[in-house]
XYZ file of C-alpha atoms in Angstrom:
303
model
C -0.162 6.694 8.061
C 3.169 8.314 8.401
C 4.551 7.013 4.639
C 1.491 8.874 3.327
C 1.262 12.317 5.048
C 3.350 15.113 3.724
C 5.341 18.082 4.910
C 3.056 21.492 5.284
C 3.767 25.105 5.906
C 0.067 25.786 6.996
C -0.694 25.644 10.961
C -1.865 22.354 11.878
C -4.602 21.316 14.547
C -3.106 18.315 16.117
C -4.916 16.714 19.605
C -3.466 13.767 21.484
C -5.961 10.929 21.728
C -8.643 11.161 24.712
C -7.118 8.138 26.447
C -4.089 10.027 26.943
C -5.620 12.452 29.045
C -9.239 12.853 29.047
C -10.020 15.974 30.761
C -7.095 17.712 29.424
C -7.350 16.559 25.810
C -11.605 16.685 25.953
C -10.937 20.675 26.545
C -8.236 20.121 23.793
C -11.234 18.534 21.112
C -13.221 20.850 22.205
C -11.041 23.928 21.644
C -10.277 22.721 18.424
C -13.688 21.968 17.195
C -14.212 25.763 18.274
C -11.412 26.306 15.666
C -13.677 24.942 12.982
C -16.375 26.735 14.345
C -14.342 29.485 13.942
C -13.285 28.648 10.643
C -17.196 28.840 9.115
C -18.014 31.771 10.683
C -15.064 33.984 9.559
C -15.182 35.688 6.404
C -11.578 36.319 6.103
C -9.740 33.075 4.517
C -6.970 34.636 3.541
C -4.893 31.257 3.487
C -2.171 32.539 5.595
C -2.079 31.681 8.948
C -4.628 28.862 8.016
C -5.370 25.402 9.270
C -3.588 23.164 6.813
C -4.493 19.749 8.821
C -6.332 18.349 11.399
C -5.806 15.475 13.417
C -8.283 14.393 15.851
C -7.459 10.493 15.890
C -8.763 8.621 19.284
C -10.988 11.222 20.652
C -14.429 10.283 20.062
C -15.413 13.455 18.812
C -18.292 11.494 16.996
C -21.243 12.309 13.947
C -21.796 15.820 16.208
C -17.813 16.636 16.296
C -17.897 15.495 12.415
C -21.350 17.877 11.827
C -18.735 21.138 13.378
C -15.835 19.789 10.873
C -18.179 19.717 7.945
C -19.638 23.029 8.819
C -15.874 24.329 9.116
C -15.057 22.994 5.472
C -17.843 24.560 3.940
C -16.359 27.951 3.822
C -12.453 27.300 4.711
C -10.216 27.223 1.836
C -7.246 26.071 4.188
C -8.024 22.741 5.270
C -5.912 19.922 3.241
C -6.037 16.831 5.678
C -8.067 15.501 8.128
C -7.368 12.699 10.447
C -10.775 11.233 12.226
C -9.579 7.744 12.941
C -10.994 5.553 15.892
C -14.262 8.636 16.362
C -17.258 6.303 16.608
C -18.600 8.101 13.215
C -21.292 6.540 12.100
C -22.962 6.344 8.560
C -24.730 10.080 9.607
C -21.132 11.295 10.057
C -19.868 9.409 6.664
C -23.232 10.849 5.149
C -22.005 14.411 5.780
C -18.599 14.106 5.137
C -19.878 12.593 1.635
C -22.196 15.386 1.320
C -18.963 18.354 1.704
C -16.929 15.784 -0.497
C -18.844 16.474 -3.201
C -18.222 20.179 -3.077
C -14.700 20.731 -1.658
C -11.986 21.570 -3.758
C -9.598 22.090 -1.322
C -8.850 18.467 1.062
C -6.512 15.981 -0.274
C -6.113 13.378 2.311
C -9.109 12.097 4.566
C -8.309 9.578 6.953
C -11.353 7.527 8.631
C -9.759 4.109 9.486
C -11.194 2.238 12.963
C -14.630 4.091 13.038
C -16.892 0.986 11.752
C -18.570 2.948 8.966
C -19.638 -0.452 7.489
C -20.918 -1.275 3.413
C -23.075 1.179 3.430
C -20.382 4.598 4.760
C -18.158 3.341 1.817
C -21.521 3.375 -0.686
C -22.018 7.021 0.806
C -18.298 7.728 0.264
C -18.093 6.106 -2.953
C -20.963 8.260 -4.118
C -19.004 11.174 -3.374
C -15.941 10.156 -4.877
C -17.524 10.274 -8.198
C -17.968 13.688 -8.393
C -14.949 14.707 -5.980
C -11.930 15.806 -7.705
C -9.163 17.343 -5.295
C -8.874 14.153 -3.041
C -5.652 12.076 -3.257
C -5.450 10.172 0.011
C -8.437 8.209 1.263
C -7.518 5.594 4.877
C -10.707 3.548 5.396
C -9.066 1.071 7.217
C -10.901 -1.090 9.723
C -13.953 -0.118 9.115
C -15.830 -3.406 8.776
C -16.377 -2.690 4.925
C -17.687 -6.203 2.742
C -17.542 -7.110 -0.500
C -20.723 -4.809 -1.531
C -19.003 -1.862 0.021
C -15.639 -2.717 -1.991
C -18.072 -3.013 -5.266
C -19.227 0.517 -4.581
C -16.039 1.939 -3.948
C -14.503 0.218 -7.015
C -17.522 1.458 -9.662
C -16.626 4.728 -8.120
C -12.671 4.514 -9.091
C -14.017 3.972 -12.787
C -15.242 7.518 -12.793
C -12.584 9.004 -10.530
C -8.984 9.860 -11.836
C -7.339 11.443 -8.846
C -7.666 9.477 -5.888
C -3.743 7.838 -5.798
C -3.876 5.911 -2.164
C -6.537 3.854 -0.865
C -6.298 1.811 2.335
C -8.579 -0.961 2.799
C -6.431 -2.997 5.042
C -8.378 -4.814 7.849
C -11.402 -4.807 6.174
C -13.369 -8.475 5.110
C -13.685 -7.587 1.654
C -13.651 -11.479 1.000
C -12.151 -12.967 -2.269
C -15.346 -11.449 -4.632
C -14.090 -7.754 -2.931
C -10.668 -8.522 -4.034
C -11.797 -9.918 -7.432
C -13.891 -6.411 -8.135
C -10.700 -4.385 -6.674
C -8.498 -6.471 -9.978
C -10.855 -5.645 -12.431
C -10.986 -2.514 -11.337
C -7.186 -1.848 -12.613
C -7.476 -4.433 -15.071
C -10.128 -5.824 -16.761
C -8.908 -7.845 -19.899
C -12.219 -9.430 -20.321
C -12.201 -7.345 -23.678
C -9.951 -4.279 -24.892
C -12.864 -1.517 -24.124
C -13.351 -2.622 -21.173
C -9.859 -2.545 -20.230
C -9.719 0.610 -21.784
C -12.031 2.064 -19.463
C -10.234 0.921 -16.029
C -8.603 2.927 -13.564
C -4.938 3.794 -14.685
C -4.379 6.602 -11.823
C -4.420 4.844 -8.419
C -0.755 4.389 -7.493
C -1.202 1.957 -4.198
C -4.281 -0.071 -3.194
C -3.167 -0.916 0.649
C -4.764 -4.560 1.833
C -2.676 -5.925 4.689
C -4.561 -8.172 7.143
C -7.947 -8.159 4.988
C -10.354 -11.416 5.753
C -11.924 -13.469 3.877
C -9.618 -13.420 1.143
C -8.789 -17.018 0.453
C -7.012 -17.029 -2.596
C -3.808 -14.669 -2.050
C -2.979 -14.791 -5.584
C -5.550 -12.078 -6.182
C -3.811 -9.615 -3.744
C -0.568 -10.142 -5.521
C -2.040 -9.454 -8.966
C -3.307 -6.246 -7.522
C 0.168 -5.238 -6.293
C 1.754 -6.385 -9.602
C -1.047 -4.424 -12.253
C -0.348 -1.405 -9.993
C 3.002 -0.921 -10.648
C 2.359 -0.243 -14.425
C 0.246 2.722 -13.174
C 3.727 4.307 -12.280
C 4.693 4.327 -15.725
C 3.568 6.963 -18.228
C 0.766 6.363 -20.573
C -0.626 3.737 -18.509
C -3.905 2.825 -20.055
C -2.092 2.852 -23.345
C 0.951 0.122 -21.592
C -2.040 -1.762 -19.925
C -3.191 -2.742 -23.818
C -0.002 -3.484 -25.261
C 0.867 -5.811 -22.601
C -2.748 -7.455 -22.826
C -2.210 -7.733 -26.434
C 1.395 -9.542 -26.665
C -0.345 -11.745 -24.390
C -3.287 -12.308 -26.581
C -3.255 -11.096 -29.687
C -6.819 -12.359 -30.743
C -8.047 -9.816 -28.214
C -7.891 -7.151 -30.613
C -9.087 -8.610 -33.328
C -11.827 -9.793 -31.498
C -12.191 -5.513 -30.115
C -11.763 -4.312 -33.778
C -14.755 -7.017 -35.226
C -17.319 -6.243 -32.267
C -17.078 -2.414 -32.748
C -17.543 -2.199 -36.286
C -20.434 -3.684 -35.684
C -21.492 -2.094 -32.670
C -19.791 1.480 -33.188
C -18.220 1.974 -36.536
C -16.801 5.340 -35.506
C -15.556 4.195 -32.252
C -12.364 2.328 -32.907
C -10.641 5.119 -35.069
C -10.946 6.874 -32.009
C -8.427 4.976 -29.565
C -6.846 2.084 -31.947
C -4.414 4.331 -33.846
C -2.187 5.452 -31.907
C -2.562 1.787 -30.444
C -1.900 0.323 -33.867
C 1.497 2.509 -34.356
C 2.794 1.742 -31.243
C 2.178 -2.168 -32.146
C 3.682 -1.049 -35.251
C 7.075 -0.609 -33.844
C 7.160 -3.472 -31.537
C 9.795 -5.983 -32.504
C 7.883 -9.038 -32.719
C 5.914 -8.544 -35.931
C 3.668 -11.776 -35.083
C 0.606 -9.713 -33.338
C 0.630 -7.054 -36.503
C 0.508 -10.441 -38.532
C -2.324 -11.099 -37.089
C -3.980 -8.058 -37.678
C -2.901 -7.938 -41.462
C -4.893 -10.722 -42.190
C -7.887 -9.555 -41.282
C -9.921 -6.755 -43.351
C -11.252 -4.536 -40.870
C -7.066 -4.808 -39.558
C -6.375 -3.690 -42.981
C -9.055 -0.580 -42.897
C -7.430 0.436 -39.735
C -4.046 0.717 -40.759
C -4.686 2.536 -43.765
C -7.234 4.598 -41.635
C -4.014 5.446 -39.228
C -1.834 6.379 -42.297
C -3.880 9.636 -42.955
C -4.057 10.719 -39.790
């Protein structure tokens, strides 16, 4: 993933893939897996002169290779990236790398793309990714991941507001994966609930994914994504849901006065003012013909 990987000052670990040259490089994957070895045992971390990345694509170090790695992060402070692609990790190897996710504060990228890990490595990773909150990059590319494994990742991506890349390309998510993956970035099935979708992840990458028989999904993910490189983008998301329909917020501002009184006045506002200055007065219309419309806006005139 060249477009994704960025320049580094740090030292970086990179070994040729096995098929290249196995003896040579299987004393190379070995030497470096020393490194990380290395890496947990010392107590100096000063960062300079650290490992900054890793890249270990094609070698087959598998779940034992990934077991050193994990041990390495536990105590380095250096290590930013780490490239594991086409390992034969299984779901023990996801399993610990999901169990170090949870702690590190340090890795940013973590690429795992041609290793199989299946529905249940991305419920493992998307369990992780909950709690995680350094990493920015995340390849699971060919990895054989369904539609329950996209589900997982995508109730995870409601809770995490860092991750900016995700590759799923290759993958048979099918057209229910790609369905969950929409609604995770834009649910307009009500205001709250759109309210509460992911408004950080920049690029959702799907090329080649199976199953996926209606295309026009995959091009509404590409399109809603784009408004996630504006600022204020859960704020944009709700004006451009309501000049579509404006009923939806009347139909918001009804169900939670009856459901939450209190909760409203905390996010309609500043929604309301905005609205406010739009030039087509026909949605605030709307709202000034209702009463609890008419209790908000005076509500937002003394804050």
């Amino acid at each position: 993933m060249p477009l994704l990987r960025r320049a580094t000052t740090h030292s970086v670990v990179k070994i040729p893939s096995i098929s290249a040259s196995f003896s040579t490089c299987r004393d190379s994957v070995e030497s470096a897996l020393y490194i990380c070895d290395a890496q947990h045992t010392d107590n100096d971390n000063d960062n300079d002169g650290g490992i900054d990345a890793i890249f270990l694509g094609g070698n087959h170090i598998g779940d034992r290779g990934v077991a050193r790695i994990v041990n390495g992060l536990e105590d380095c402070i250096q290590y930013r990236k780490l490239y594991l692609c086409d390992n034969r990790i299984s779901q023990h190897g996801v399993n610990l790398l999901s169990q170090s996710l949870r702690c590190n504060k340090t890795l940013i990228e973590l690429s795992l793309g041609d290793n199989n890990i299946s529905d249940e490595g991305a419920r493992l990773l998307a369990s992780s990714l909950k709690e995680n909150d350094t990493l920015e990059i995340l390849n699971l590319e060919n990895n054989g991941i369904g539609c329950e494994g996209t589900k997982a990742i995508v109730d995870a991506m409601l809770h995490n507001t860092v991750l900016q890349y995700l590759v799923l390309s290759e993958n048979p998510i099918g057209d229910d994966g790609a369905k969950a993956l929409r609604r995770c970035i834009w649910d307009t099935s009500s205001l709250l609930n759109l309210h509460r979708c992911n408004h950080t992840l920049l690029s959702i990458i799907l090329k080649k994914v199976t199953r996926v028989k209606d295309g026009r999904i995959l091009r509404d993910i590409k399109s809603f994504l784009k408004v996630h490189r504006t600022q204020f983008a859960a704020t944009r998301k709700v004006l451009l849901c309501v000049r579509e329909n404006p009923w939806i917020l009347i139909k918001y501002i009804l169900r939670t006065r009856e459901d939450n009184p209190g909760l409203e006045l905390a996010i309609m506002p500043r929604i309301l003012s905005l609205l406010a200055s739009q030039p087509d007065l026909a949605t605030m219309n709307i709202i000034m013909q209702t009463s609890p419309g008419m209790f908000l806006l005076r509500a937002n005139s003394r804050t």
